[in-house]
Coordinates of C-alpha atoms in Angstrom, one line a residue:
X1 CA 90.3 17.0 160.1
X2 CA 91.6 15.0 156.9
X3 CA 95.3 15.6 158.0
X4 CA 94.7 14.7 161.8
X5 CA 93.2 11.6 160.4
X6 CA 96.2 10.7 158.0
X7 CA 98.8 11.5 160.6
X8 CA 96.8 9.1 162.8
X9 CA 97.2 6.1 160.2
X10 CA 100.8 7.1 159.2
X11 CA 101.6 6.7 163.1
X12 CA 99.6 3.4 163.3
X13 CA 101.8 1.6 160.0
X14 CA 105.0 3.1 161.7
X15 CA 104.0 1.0 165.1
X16 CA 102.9 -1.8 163.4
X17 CA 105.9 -2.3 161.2
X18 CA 108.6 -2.3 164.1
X19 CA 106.2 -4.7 165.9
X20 CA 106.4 -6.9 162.8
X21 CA 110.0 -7.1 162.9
X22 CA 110.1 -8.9 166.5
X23 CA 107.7 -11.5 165.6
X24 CA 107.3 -15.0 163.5
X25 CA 106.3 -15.4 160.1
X26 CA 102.4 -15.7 161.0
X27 CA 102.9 -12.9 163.1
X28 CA 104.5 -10.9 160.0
X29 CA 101.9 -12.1 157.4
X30 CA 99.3 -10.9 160.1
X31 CA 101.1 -7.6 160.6
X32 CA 101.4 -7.3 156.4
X33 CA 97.4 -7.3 155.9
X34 CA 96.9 -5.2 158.3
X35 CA 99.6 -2.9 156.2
X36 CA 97.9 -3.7 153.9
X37 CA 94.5 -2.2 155.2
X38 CA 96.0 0.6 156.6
X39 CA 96.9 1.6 153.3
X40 CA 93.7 1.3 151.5
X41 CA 92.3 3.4 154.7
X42 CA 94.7 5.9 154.2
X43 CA 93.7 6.1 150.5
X44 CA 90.2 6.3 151.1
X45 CA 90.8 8.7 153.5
X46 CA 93.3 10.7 151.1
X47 CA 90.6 10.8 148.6
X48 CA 87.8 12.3 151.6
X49 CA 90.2 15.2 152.3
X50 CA 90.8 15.8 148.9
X51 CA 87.1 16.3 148.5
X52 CA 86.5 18.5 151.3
X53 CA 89.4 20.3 150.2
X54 CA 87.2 20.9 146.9
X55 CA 89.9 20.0 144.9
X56 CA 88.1 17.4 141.7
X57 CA 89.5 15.0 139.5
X58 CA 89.8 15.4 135.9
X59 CA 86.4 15.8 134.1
X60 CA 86.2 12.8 131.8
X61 CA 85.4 15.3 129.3
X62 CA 88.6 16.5 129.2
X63 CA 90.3 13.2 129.6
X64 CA 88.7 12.2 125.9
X65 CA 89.9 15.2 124.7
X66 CA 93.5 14.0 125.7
X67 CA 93.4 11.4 124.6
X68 CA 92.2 12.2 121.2
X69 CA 95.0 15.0 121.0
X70 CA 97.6 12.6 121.2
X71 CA 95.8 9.8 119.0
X72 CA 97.5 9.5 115.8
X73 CA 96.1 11.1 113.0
X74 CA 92.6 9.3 111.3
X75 CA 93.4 8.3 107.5
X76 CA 91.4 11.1 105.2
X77 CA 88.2 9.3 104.3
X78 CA 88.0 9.0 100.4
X79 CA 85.4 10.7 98.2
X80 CA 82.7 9.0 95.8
X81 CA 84.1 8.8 92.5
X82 CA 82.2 12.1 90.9
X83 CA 79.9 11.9 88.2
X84 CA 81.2 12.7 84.9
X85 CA 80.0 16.3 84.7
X86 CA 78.5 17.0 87.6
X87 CA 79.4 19.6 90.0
X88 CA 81.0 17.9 93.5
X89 CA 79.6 20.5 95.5
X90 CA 76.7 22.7 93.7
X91 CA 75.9 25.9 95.7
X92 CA 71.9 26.6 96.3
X93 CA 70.8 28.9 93.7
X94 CA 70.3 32.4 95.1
X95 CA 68.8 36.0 93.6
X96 CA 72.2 36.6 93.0
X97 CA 74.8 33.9 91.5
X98 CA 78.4 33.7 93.0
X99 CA 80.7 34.0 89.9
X100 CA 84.0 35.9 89.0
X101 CA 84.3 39.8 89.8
X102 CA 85.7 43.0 88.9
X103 CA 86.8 43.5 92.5
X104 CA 90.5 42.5 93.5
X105 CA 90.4 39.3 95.1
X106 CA 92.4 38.5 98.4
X107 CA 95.1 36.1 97.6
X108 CA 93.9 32.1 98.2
X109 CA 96.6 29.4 98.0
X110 CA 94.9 26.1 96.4
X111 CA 96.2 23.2 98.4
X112 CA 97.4 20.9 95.7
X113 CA 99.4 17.3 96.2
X114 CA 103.0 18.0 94.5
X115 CA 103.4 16.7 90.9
X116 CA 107.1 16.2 89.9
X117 CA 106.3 17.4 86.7
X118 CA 105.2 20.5 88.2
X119 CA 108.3 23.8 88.2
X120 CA 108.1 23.7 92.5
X121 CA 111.3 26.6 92.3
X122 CA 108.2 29.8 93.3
X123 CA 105.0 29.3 94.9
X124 CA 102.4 32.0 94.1
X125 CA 99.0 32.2 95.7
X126 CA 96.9 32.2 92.2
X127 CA 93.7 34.1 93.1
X128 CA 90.6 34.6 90.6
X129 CA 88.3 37.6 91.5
X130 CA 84.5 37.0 92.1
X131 CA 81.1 38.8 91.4
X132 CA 78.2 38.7 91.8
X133 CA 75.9 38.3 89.1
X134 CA 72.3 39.7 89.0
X135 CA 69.6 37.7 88.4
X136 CA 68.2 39.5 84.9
X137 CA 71.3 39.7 83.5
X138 CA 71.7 35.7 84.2
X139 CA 67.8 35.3 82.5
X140 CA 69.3 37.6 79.7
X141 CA 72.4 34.7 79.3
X142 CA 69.7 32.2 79.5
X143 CA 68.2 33.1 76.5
X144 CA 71.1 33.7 74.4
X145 CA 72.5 30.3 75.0
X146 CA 69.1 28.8 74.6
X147 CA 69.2 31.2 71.1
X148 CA 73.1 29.4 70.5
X149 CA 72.2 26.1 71.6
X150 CA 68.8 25.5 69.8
X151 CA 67.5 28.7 67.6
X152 CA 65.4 29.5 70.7
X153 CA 62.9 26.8 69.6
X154 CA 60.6 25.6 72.5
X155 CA 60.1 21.9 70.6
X156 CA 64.4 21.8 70.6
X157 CA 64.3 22.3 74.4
X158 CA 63.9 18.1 74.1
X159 CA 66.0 16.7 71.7
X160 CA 67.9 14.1 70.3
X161 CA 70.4 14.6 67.4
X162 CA 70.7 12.2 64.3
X163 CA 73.8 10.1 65.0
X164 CA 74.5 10.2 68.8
X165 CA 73.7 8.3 71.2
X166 CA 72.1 10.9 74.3
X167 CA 69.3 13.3 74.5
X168 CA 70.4 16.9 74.4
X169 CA 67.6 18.8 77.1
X170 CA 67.3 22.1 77.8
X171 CA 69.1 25.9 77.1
X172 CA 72.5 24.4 77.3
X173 CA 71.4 20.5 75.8
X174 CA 72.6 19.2 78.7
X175 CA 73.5 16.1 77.4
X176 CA 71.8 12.8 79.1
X177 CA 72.4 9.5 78.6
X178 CA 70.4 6.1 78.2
X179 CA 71.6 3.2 80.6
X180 CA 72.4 1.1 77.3
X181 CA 74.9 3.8 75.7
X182 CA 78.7 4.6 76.7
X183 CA 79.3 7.9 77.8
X184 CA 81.8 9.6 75.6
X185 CA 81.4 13.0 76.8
X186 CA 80.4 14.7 79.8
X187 CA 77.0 14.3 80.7
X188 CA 75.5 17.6 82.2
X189 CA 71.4 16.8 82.9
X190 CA 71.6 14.4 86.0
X191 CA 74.0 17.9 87.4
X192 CA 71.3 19.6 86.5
X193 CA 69.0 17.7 88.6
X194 CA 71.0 17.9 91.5
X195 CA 71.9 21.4 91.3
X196 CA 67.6 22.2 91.2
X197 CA 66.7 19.3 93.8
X198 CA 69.4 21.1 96.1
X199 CA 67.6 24.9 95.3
X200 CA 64.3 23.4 96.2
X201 CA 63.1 23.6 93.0
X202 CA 60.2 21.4 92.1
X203 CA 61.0 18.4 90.1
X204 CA 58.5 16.0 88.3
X205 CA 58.3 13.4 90.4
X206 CA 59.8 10.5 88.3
X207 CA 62.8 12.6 87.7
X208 CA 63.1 13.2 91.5
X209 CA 64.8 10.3 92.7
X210 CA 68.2 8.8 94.4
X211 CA 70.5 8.0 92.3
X212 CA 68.7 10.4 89.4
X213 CA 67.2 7.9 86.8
X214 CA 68.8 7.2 83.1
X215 CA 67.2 8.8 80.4
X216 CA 64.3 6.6 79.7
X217 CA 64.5 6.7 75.9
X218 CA 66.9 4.5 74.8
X219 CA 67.3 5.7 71.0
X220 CA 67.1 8.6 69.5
X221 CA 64.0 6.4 67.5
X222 CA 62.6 5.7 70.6
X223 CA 63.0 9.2 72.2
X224 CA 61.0 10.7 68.5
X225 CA 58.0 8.0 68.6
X226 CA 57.3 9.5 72.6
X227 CA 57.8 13.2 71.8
X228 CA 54.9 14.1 72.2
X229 CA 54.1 10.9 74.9
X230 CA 52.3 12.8 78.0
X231 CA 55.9 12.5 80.0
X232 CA 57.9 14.4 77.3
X233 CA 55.5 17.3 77.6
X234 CA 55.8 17.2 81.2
X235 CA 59.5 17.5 80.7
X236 CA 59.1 19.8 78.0
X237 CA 57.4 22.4 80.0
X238 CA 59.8 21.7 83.4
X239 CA 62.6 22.8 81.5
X240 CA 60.5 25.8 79.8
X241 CA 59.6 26.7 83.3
X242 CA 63.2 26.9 84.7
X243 CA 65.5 28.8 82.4
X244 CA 66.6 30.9 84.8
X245 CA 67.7 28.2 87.6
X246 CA 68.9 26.2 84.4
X247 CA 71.4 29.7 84.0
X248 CA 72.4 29.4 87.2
X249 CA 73.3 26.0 87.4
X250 CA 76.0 27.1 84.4
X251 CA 77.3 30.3 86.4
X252 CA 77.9 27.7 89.4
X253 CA 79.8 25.3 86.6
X254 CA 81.7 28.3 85.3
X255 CA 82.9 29.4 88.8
X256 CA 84.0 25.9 89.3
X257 CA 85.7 26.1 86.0
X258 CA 89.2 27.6 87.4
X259 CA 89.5 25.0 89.9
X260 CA 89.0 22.0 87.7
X261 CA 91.9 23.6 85.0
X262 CA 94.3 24.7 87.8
X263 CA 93.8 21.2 89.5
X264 CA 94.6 19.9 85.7
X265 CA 97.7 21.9 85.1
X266 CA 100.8 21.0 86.6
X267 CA 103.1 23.3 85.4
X268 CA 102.9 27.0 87.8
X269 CA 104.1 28.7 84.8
X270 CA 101.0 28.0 83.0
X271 CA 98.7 27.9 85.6
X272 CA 99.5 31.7 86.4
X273 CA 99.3 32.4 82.6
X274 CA 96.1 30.9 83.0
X275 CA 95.0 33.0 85.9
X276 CA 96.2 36.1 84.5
X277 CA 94.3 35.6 81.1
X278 CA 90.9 34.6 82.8
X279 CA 90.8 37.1 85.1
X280 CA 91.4 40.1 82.1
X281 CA 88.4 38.3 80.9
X282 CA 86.4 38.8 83.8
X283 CA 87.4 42.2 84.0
X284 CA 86.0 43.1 80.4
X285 CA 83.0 41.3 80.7
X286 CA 80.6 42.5 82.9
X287 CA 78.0 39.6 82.3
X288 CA 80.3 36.7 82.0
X289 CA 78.5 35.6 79.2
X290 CA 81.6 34.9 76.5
X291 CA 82.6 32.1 79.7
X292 CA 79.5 30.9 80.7
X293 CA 78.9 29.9 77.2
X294 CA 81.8 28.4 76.3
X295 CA 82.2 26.7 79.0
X296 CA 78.9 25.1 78.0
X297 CA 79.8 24.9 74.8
X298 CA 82.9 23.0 74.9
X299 CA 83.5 22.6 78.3
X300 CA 86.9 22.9 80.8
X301 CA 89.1 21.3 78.3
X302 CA 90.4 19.4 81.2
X303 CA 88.8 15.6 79.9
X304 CA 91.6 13.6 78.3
X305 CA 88.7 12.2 75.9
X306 CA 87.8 15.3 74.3
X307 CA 91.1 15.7 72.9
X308 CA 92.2 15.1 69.2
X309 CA 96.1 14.1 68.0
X310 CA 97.4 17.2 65.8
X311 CA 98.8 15.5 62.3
X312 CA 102.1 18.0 62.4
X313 CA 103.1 17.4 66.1
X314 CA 101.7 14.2 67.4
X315 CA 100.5 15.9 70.4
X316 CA 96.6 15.3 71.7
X317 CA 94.8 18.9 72.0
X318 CA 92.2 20.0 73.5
X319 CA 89.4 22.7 72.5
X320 CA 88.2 23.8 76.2
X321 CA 88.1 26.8 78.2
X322 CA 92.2 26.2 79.3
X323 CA 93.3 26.0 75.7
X324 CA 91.5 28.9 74.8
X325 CA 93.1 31.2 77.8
X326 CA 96.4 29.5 77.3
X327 CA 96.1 30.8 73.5
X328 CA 96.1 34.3 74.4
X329 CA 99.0 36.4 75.4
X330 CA 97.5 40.0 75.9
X331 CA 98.0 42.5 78.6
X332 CA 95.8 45.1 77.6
X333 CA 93.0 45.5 80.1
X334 CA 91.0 47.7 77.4
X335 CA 87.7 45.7 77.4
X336 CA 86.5 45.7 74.1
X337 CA 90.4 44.5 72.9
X338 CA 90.2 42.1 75.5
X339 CA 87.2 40.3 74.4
X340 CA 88.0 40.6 70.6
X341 CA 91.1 38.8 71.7
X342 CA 89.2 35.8 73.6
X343 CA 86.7 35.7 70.5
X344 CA 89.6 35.3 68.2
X345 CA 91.9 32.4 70.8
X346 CA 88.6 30.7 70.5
X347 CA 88.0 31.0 66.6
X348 CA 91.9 29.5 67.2
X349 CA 91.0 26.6 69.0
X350 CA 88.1 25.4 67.1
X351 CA 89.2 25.3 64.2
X352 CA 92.5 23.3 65.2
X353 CA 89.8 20.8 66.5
X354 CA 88.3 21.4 62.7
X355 CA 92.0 20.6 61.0
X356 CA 92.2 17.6 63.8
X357 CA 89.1 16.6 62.9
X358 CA 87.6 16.9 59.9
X359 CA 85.2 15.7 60.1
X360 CA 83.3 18.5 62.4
X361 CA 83.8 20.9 59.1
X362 CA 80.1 20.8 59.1
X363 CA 79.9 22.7 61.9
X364 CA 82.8 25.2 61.8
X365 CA 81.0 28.0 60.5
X366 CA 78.0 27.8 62.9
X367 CA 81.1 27.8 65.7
X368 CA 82.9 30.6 64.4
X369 CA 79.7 32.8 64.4
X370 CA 79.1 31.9 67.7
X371 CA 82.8 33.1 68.6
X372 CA 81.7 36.0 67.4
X373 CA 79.2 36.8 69.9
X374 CA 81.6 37.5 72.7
X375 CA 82.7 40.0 71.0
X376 CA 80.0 41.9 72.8
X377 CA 77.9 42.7 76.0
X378 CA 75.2 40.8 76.4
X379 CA 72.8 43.6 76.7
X380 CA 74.2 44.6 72.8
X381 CA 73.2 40.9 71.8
X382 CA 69.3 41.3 73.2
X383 CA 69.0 44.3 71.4
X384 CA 70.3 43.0 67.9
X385 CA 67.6 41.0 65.4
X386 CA 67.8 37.0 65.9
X387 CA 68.4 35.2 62.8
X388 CA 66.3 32.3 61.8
X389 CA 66.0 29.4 64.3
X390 CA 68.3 26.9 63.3
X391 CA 69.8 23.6 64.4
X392 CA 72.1 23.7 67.2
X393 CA 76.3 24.5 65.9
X394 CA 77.5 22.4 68.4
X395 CA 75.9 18.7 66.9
X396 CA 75.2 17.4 64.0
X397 CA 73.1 19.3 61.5
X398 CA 69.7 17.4 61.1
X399 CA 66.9 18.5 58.5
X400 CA 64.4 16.1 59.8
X401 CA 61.6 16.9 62.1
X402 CA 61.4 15.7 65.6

């Protein structure tokens, strides 16, 4: 009936158009609008058929989704500058922590902007193997780095060493800063607090807050006359309460590790040395611990202001986890040789720091026997004596009482 109807109209603008042409003006304006109509008619009726047909337009669904395939690309949107320390994206803590494994990994290429200074000649996907660890064996880490950190002491769980300008809290003295101080180093407690806020894990309630609160001490004077103030004991007991989540929240750090030092490294030559080195590691180490702890203990070495200028060469150097892999040059993948070789690239790197520094002699010896620990498993460690609680080897020795 649609067609019939359209044939009608085409037959009716044919008529009218040669009848047009043998008129006036008036008579041709008159003959135009009703063109002019006929045409609209013939569109309406166009559009009828169409419809009976059961033929539809475009749904506008589809129409936005043209449109936005051929709409130039949106500019990336760019990230909030990350807090010094503190993991970008901190996994919920689980039973079971994500962190490197024995297992061959699938190759993953990193997508990293091009750095002239980096050797662009071969790509290689640089993969680091993951594991899972179990959650006694990360309570077992917990308590040696709590041993490492502060002689297992449940008073040094808070404190605040002679000489610097933070409060060092919990098994790893996560170091947290005052409002009124300059950061110098990476602070790790407000991380912390994310990391446990994100795991559901309950916080007092004046540390659970957006953005997390400075340390409310602002001296180490200050933090001694409210030691034993009713909101230290509070925190006190929070941290006794979580060492295990505390553990976690370094596993997550040390899986994040890799990335950080491979984002830090320009040079592939290195970065695969790099790769190569940690994963032996992992692979001889079936806690993790000799990582985890060091990674604690003197972090990524990827912070240009934990660096030091060696006297012979002029060079800054670093004592972090990247400096310590880049020191060793083994391919043995025997594991007790493989970890006598991290403990002694370590030993290495601190005491360059020592030679570059020296004035953290006071401390090298405390370091060195705490290089010696990942010499072994972790299980070997819980079973040995502990020595006498002492002050932490990685600050500055203190005889007074808190």
């Amino acid at each position: 009936m649609g067609d019939q109807f359209i044939s009608r109209r085409i037959t009716l603008v044919r008529t009218t158009e040669l009848h047009a042409s043998s008129r006036g003006p008036n008579d041709l304006r008159r003959a135009c609008g009703a063109l002019l109509l006929s045409c609209i008619v013939l569109g309406l009726a166009a559009a009828g058929a169409a419809g009976a047909d059961g033929s539809v337009a475009a749904k506008p669904a589809e129409t936005e989704q043209a449109a936005h395939d051929v709409a130039p690309p949106q500019q990336p949107q760019t990230a909030e500058p990350e807090t010094v320390g503190r993991p970008s994206d901190v996994p919920t803590p689980a039973p079971k922590v994500a962190v490197p494994s024995t297992e061959p990994a699938k190759p993953v290429a990193a997508e990293r902007k091009a750095d002239p200074r980096s050797d662009t000649k071969t790509t290689k996907n640089l993969s680091v193997p993951q594991r899972a660890l179990p959650a006694d064996v990360a309570q077992m880490i917990g308590r040696k780095i709590w041993l490492n950190e502060a002689g297992g002491r449940r008073d040094a769980i808070t404190s605040w060493n002679a000489g610097e300008e933070f409060a060092s809290l919990g098994i790893g003295h996560f170091i947290w800063y005052p409002s009124t101080a300059k950061p110098p180093y990476e602070e790790g407690f407000p991380g912390l607090i994310a990391f446990l806020r994100k795991g559901r894990t309950p916080l007092p309630a004046w540390l659970d807050k957006t953005p997390i609160p400075a340390c409310p001490w602002t001296s180490r004077a200050d933090f001694k006359r409210n030691f034993n103030s009713p909101q230290m004991r509070q925190l006190r007991q929070f941290l006794l309460d979580t060492i295990a989540e505390q553990t976690q929240f370094l596993v997550a750090r040390a899986q994040g590790a890799m990335d950080k030092i491979l984002a830090n490294t320009p040079d592939s030559a290195e970065r695969e040395h790099i790769v190569a080195q940690y994963s032996r590691v992992v692979r001889a180490s079936n806690d993790l611990y000799p990582l985890i702890d060091y990674i604690n203990f003197k972090g990524e070495g990827t912070n240009p202001s934990e660096t030091a200028v060696d006297k012979e060469t002029g060079q800054r150097q670093g004592w972090g986890l990247k400096q310590v892999l880049l020191k060793m040059n083994g391919t043995t993948t025997e594991s007790k040789a493989v970890l006598a070789e991290y403990s002694d690239a370590v030993q290495v790197v601190l005491q360059q720091r020592v030679r570059n520094l020296p004035s953290n002699r006071v401390w090298e010896a405390g370091w060195l026997r705490r290089a010696e620990t990942y010499r072994r498993p972790i299980a070997q460690l819980e079973q040995a004596p502990e020595r006498a609680p002492r002050k932490s080897s990685r600050y500055r020795a203190d005889n007074t009482r808190f």
